[in-house]
Coordinates of C-alpha atoms in Angstrom, one line a residue:
X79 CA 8.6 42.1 8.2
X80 CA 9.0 44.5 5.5
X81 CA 11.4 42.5 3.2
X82 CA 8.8 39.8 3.3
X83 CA 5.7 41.7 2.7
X84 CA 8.2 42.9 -0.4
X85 CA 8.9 39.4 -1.6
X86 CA 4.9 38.1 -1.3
X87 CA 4.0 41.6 -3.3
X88 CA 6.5 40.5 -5.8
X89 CA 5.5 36.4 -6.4
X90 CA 1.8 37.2 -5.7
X91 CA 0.2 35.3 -8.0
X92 CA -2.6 32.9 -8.0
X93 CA -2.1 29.0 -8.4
X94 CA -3.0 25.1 -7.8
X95 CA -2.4 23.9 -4.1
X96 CA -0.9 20.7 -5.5
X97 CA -3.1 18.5 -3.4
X98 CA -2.7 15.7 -6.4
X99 CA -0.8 16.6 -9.9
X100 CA -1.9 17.1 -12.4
X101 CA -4.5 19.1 -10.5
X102 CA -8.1 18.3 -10.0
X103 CA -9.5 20.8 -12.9
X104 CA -7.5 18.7 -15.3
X105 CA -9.8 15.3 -14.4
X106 CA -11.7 14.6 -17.5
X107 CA -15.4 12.8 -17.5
X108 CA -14.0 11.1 -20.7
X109 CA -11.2 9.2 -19.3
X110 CA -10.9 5.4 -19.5
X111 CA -13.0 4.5 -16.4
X112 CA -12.7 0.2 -16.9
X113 CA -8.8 1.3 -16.2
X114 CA -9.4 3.1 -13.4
X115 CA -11.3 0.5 -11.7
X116 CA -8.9 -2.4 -13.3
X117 CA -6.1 -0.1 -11.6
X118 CA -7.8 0.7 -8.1
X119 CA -8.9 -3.3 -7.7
X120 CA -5.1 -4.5 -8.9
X121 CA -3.1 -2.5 -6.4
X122 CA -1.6 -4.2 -4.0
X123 CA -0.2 -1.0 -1.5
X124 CA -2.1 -0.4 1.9
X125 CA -4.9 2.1 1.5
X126 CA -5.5 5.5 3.1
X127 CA -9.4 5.9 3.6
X128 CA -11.6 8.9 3.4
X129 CA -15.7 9.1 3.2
X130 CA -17.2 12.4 2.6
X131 CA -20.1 13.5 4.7
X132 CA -21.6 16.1 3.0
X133 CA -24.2 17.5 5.4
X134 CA -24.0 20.6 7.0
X135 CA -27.3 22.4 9.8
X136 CA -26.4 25.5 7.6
X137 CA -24.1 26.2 4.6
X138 CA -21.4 29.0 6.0
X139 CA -20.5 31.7 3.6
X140 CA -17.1 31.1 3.5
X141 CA -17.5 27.5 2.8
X142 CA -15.3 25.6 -0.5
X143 CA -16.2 22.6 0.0
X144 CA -18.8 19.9 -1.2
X145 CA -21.7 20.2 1.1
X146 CA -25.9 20.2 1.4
X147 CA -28.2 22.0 3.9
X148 CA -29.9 18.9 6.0
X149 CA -31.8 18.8 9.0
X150 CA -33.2 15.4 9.2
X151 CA -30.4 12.9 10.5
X152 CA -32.2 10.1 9.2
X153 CA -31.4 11.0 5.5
X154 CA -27.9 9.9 6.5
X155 CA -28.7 6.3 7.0
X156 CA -30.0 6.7 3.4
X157 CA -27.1 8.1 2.5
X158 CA -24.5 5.5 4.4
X159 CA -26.5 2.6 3.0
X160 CA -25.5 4.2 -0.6
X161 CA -21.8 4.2 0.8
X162 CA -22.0 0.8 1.6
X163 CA -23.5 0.1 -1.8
X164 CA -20.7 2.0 -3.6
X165 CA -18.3 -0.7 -1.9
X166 CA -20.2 -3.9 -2.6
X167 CA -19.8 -3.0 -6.1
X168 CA -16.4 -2.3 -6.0
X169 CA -15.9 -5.9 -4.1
X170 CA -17.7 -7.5 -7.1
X171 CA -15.1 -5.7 -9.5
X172 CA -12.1 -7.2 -7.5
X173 CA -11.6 -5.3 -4.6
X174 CA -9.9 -7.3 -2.0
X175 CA -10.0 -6.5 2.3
X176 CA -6.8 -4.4 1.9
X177 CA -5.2 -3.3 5.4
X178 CA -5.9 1.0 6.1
X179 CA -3.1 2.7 8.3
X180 CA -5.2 6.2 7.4
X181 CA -8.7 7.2 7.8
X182 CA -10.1 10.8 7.7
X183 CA -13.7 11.3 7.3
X184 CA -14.7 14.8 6.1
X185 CA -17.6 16.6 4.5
X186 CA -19.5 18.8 5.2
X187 CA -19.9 18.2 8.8
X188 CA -19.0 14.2 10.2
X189 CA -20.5 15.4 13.5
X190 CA -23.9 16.0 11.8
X191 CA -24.0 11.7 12.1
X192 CA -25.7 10.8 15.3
X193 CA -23.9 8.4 18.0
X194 CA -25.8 5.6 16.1
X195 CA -24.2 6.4 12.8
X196 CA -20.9 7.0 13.6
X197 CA -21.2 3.2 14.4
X198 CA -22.7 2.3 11.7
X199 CA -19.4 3.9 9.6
X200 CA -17.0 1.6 11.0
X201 CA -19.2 -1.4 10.2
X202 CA -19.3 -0.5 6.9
X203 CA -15.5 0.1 7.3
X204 CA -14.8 -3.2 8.9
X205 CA -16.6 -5.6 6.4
X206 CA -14.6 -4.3 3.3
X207 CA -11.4 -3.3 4.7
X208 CA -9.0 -4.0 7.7
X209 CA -8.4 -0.8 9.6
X210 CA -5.1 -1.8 11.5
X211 CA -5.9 -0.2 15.0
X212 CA -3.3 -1.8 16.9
X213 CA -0.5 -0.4 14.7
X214 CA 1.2 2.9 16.5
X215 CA 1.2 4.4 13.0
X216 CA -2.6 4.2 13.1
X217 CA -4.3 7.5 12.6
X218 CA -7.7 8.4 12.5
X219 CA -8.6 11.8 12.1
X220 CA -12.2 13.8 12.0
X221 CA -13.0 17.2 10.8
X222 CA -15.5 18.3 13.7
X223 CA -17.8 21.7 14.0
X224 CA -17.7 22.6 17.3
X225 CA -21.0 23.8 16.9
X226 CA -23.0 20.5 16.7
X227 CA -20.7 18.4 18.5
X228 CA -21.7 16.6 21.6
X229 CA -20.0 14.6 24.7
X230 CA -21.5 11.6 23.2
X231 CA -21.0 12.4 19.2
X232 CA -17.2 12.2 20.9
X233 CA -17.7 8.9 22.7
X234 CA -18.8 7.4 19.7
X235 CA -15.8 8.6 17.3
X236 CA -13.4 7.6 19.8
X237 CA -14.9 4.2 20.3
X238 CA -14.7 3.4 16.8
X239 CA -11.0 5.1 16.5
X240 CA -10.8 8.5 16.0
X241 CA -7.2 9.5 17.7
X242 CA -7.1 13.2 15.9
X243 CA -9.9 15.7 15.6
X244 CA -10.3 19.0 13.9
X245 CA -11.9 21.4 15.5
X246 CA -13.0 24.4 12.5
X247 CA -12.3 28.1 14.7
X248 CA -11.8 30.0 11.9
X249 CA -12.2 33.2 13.8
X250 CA -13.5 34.0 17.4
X251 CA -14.8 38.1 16.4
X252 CA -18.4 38.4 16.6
X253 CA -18.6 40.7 14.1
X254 CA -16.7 38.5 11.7
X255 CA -18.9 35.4 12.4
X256 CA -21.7 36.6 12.0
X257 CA -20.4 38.4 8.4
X258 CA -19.9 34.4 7.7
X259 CA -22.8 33.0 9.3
X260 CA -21.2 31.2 11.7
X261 CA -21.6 32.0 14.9
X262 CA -19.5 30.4 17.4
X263 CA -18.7 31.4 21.0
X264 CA -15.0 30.6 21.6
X265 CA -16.1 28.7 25.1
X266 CA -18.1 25.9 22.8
X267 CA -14.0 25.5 21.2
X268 CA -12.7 25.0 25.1
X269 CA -15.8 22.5 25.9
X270 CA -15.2 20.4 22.9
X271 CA -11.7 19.9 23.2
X272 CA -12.1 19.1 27.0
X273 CA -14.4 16.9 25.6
X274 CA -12.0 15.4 23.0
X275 CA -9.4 14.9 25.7
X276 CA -11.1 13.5 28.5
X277 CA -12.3 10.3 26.2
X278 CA -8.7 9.9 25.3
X279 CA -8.2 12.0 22.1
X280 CA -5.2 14.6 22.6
X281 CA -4.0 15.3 19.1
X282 CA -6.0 18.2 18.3
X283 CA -5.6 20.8 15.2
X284 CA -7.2 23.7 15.0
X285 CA -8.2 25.2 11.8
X286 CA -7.8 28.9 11.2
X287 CA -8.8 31.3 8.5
X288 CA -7.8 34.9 7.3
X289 CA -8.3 37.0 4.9
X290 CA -12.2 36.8 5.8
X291 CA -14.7 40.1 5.4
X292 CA -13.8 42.3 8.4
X293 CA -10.9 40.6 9.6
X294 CA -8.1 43.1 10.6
X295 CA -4.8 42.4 12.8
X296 CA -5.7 43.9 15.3
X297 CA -9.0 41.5 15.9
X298 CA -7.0 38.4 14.2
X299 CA -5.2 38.4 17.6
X300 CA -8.0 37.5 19.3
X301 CA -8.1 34.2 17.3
X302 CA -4.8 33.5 18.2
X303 CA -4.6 34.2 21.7
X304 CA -7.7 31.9 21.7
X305 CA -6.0 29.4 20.0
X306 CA -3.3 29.6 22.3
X307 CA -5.1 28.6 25.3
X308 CA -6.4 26.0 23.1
X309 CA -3.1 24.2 23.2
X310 CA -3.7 22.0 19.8
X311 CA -0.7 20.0 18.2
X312 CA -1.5 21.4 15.0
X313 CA -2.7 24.2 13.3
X314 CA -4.0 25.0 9.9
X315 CA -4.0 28.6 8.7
X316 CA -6.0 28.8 5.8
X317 CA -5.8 31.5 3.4
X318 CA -9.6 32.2 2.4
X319 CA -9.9 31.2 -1.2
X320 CA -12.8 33.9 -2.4
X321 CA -14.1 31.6 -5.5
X322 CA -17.7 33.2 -6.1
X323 CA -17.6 31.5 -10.0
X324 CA -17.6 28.3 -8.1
X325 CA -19.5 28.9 -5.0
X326 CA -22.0 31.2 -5.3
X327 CA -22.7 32.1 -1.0
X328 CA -19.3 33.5 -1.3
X329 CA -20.7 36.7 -3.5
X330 CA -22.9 37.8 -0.4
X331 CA -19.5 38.2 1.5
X332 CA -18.6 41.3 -0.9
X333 CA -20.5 43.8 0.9
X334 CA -18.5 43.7 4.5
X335 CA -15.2 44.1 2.6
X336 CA -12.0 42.1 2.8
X337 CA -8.8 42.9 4.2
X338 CA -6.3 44.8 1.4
X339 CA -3.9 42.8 0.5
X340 CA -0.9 44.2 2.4
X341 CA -3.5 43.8 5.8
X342 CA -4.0 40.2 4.1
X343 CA -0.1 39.7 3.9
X344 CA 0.4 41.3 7.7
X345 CA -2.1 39.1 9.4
X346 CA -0.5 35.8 8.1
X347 CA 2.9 37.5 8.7
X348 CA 2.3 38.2 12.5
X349 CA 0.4 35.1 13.2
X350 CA 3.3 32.5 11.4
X351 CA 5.7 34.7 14.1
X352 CA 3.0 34.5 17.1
X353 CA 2.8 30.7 16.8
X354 CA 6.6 29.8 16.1
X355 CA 6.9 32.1 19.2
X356 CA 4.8 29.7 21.1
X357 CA 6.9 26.6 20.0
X358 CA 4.7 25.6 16.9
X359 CA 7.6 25.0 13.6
X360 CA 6.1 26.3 9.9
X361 CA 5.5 23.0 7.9
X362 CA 5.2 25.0 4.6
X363 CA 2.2 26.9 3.3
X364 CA -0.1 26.8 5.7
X365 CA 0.5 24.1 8.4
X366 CA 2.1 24.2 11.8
X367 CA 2.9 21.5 13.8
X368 CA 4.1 21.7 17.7
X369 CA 8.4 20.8 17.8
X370 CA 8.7 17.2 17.6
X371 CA 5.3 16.6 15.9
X372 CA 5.3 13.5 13.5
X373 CA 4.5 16.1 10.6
X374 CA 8.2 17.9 11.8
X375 CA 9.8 14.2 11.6
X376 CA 8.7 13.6 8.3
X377 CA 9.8 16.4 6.4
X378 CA 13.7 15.6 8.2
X379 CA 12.8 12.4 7.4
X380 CA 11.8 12.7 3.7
X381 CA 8.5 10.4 4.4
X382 CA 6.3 13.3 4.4
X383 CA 3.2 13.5 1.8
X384 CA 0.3 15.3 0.8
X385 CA -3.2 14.7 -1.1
X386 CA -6.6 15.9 -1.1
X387 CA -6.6 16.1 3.2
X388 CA -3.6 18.2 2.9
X389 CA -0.6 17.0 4.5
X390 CA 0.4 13.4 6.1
X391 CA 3.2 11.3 7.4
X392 CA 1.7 8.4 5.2
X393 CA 3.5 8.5 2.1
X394 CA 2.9 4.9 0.3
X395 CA -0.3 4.6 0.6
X396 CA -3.2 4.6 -1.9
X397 CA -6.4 6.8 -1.5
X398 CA -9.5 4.8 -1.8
X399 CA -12.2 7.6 -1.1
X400 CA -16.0 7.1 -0.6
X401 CA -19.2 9.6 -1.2
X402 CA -20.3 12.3 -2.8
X403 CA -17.6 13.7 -4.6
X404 CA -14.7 12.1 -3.0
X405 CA -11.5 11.7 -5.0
X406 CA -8.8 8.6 -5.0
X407 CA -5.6 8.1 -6.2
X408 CA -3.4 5.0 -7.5
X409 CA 0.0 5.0 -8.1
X410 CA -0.7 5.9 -11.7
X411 CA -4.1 7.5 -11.7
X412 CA -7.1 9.9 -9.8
X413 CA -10.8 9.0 -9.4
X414 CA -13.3 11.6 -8.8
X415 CA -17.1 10.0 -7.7
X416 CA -20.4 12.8 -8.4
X417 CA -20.8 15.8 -6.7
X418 CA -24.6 15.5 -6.5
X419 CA -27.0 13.4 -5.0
X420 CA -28.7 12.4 -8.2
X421 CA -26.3 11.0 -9.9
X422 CA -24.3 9.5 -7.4
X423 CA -27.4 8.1 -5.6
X424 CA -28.7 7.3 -9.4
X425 CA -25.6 5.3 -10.8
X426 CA -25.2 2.9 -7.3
X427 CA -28.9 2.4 -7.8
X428 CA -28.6 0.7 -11.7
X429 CA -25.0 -1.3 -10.4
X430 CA -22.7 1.2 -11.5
X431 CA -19.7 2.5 -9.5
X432 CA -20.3 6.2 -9.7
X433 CA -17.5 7.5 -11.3
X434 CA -17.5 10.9 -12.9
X435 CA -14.5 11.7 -14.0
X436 CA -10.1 11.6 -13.4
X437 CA -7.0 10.9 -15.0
X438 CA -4.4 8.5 -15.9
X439 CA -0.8 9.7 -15.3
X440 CA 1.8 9.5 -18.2
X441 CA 5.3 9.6 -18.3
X442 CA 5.6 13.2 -18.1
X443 CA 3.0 13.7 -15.2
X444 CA 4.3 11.1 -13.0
X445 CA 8.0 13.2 -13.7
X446 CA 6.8 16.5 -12.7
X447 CA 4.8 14.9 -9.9
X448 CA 7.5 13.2 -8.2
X449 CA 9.3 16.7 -8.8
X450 CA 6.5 19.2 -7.6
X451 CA 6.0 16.9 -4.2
X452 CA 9.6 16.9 -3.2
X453 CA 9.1 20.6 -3.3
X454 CA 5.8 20.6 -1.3
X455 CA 7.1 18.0 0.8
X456 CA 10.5 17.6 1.2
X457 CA 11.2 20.7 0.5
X458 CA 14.6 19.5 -1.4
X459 CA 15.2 18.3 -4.6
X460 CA 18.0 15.9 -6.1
X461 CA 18.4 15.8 -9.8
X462 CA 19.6 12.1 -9.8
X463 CA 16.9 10.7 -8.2
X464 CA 13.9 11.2 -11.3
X465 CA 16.0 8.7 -13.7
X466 CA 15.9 12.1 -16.7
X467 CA 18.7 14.7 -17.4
X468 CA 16.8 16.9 -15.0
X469 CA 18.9 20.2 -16.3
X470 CA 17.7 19.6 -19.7
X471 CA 14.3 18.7 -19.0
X472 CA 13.5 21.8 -16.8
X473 CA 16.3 24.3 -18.6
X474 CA 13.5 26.6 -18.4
X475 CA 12.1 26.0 -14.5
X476 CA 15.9 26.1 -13.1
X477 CA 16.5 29.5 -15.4
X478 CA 13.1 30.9 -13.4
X479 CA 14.8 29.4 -10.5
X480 CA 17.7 31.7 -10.5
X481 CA 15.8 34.9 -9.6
X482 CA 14.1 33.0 -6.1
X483 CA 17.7 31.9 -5.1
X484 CA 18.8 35.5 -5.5
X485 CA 15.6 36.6 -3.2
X486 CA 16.9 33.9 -0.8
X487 CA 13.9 31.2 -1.7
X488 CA 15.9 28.4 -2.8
X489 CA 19.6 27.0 -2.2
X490 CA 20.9 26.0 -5.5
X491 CA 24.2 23.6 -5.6
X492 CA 25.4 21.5 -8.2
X493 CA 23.2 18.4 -8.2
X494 CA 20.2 19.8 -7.2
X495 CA 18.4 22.8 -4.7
X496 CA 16.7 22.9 -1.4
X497 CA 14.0 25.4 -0.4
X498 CA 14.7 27.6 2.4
X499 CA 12.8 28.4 5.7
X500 CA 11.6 31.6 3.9
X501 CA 11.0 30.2 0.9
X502 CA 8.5 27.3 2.6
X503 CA 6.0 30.5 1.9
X504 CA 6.8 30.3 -1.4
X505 CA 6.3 26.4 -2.1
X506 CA 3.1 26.8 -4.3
X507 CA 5.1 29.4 -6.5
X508 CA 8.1 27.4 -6.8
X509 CA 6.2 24.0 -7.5
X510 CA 4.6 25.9 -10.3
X511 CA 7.6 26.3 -12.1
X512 CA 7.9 22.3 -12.8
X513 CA 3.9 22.1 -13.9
X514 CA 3.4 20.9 -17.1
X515 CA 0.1 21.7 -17.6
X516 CA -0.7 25.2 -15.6
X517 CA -2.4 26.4 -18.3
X518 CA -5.6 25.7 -18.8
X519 CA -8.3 27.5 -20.6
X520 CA -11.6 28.7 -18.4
X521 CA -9.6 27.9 -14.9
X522 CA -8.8 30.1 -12.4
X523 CA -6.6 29.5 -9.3
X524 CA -6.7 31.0 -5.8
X525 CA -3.8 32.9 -4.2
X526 CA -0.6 31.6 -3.2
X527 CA -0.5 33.4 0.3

């Protein structure tokens, strides 16, 4: 325990989480958006599909992502009817029913839809796209608040094909929940997943978070003794990202206090040991997965891939994202959509796809892309396979390289290196190494561990 609290004091640093590269601060509002759309419409790949819901009952302090405070459901059919929109338009630029082997709807909160909407969402999915149910590869994931969720919120996502649900735990200590304003009595997490499972949905993650005001080991354990009787096939253990400079809630959080950073370090130490001593194997940075998991297979495997829902056995597929600031990908390119209501509701409204902002990849990004995803993925690297002289193009990143192999983070051999079990803590540092563009004036990263 000691040597690795040692090595995470000595590569603490902050950095990108390499959901996409180059990273999502490096999207521009002035990139060419007719070839993004001329490159989304011509691709002929199967899609992965994500819509965002970005409605929340009440904004938790903690909270990153993209959301709104709503309390009137019916604002959602407004706010489907836009989604809808967004895809007529994008049939009239081209778009053609392309098969989906991936859907994850997030937000926000999915489960603030009501049983009548959750229907309506898989109309809207069926009439532009062909969701491929029958396939065993099929996956169709939720991200679910245990909070608001319902027996017959479930019926309805499993009738229209969820077969993996999220539930978000984050932590079962009063005192802590209520620091976060989220109060959550760990018997709602047992009644929801009973729920889940008796309509037929047993692939369950659980989503975990330390680092939070007032967490210490010692009450952490609760959390995972919780999660334990849980039984999930998954679980996420999120690192809290404290980014007041982006979202302002998190400032309030200040006056409870965080954990130190060595209590920060000891808290994801004992609970990575905890759960592989219940059977769950370390994916990398911040996922587990039960022994024999598809997740496990496809690192082995090398299929194993990773965008802006974290990590996924679909490699191959294109993103086509919906809503409020959802974010798609092409072979060759990103595509970001407005974070506010305003403008996104305002540019569907005049017959304008509501693009904001993203990149298209050159030479050098789709390199170091192909190079920083082995890492995150794969965990291996083989110089041969990126079609460069890859010890002349990264002479720099493999001289960096040395002083991880010597702390027993990578494997080095002749043709290439692979990342160890310890260094799979390490991935975000390691991938930083082959980032091209890192630096970037005015941006600021959150921790690697």
């Amino acid at each position: 325990m000691k040597y690795l609290k040692d090595l995470i004091a000595k590569y603490s640093s902050n950095g990108p989480r390499y959901t996409s590269y180059p990273t999502a601060p490096h999207f521009s509002a002035s990139v060419d958006k007719e070839k993004l759309v001329e490159l989304a419409v011509s691709g002929k790949s199967d899609l992965s599909l994500y819509i965002h819901i970005p409605f929340c009952r009440s904004i938790c302090k903690f909270c990153g992502c993209s959301t709104s405070v709503c309390s009137d459901e019916k604002k959602c059919d407004e706010y489907l009817d836009f989604v809808r929109a967004e895809l007529e338009l994008w049939r009239k630029k081209g778009l053609s029913k392309r098969k989906v082997f991936q859907v994850h709807m997030g937000g926000g909160t999915p489960n603030f839809l009501s049983p009548e909407q959750i229907i309506k969402v898989r109309g809207i999915f069926d009439e532009f796209f062909e969701l491929q149910d029958s396939d065993s590869n099929f996956e169709f994931s939720v991200e679910l608040d245990p909070r608001t969720l319902t027996p017959d919120k479930v019926k309805a996502f499993a009738k229209i094909g969820m077969n993996r649900a999220s539930l978000g735990i984050q932590d079962v200590d009063s005192k802590v929940q209520k620091a976060i304003g989220r109060i959550q009595p760990p018997e709602k997490n047992f009644e929801c997943a009973e729920w889940l499972r008796s309509s037929g949905v047993d692939k369950i993650n659980a989503d975990l978070i330390y680092g939070l005001p007032l967490q210490t080991k010692d009450s952490f354990a609760a959390s995972l003794e919780h999660v334990k009787e849980l039984s999930p096939t998954r679980i996420s253990l999120f690192g809290y990202a404290h980014v007041p400079w982006i979202k302002a809630a998190q400032k309030g959080l200040e006056k409870f206090g965080f954990p130190s950073s060595d209590e920060r370090v000891e808290i994801f130490l004992e609970s990575k040991l905890f759960l592989e001593n219940l059977g769950y194997e370390f994916i990398g940075l911040d996922h587990f997965a039960l022994k024999g998991d598809p997740l496990i297979e496809a690192r082995r495997g090398g299929s194993l891939h990773r965008n802006f829902q974290g990590y996924t056995t679909h490699a191959g597929l294109d993103t086509f994202a919906l809503g409020l600031t959802s974010i798609s990908d092409t072979r060759v390119s990103y595509r970001q959509n407005f974070k506010d209501t305003t403008s996104y509701f305002g540019s569907i409204s005049r017959g304008e796809l509501p693009l904001e902002r993203g990149i298209i990849l050159n030479d050098d990004d789709l390199l170091r892309r192909a190079v920083i995803m082995d890492v995150m993925c794969s965990t291996k690297v083989s110089y041969e396979n990126y079609g460069v002289d890859f010890k002349s193009v990264f002479s720099g990143a493999l001289e960096k390289l040395k002083s991880f192999e010597e702390d027993g983070l990578v494997s080095l051999r002749e043709g290439g290196f692979s990342v160890t079990p310890t260094g799979r803590l390490f991935l975000r540092n390691i991938a930083m190494l082959f980032d091209g563009r890192l630096s970037l004036p005015g941006v600021k990263y959150s921790k690697t561990l």
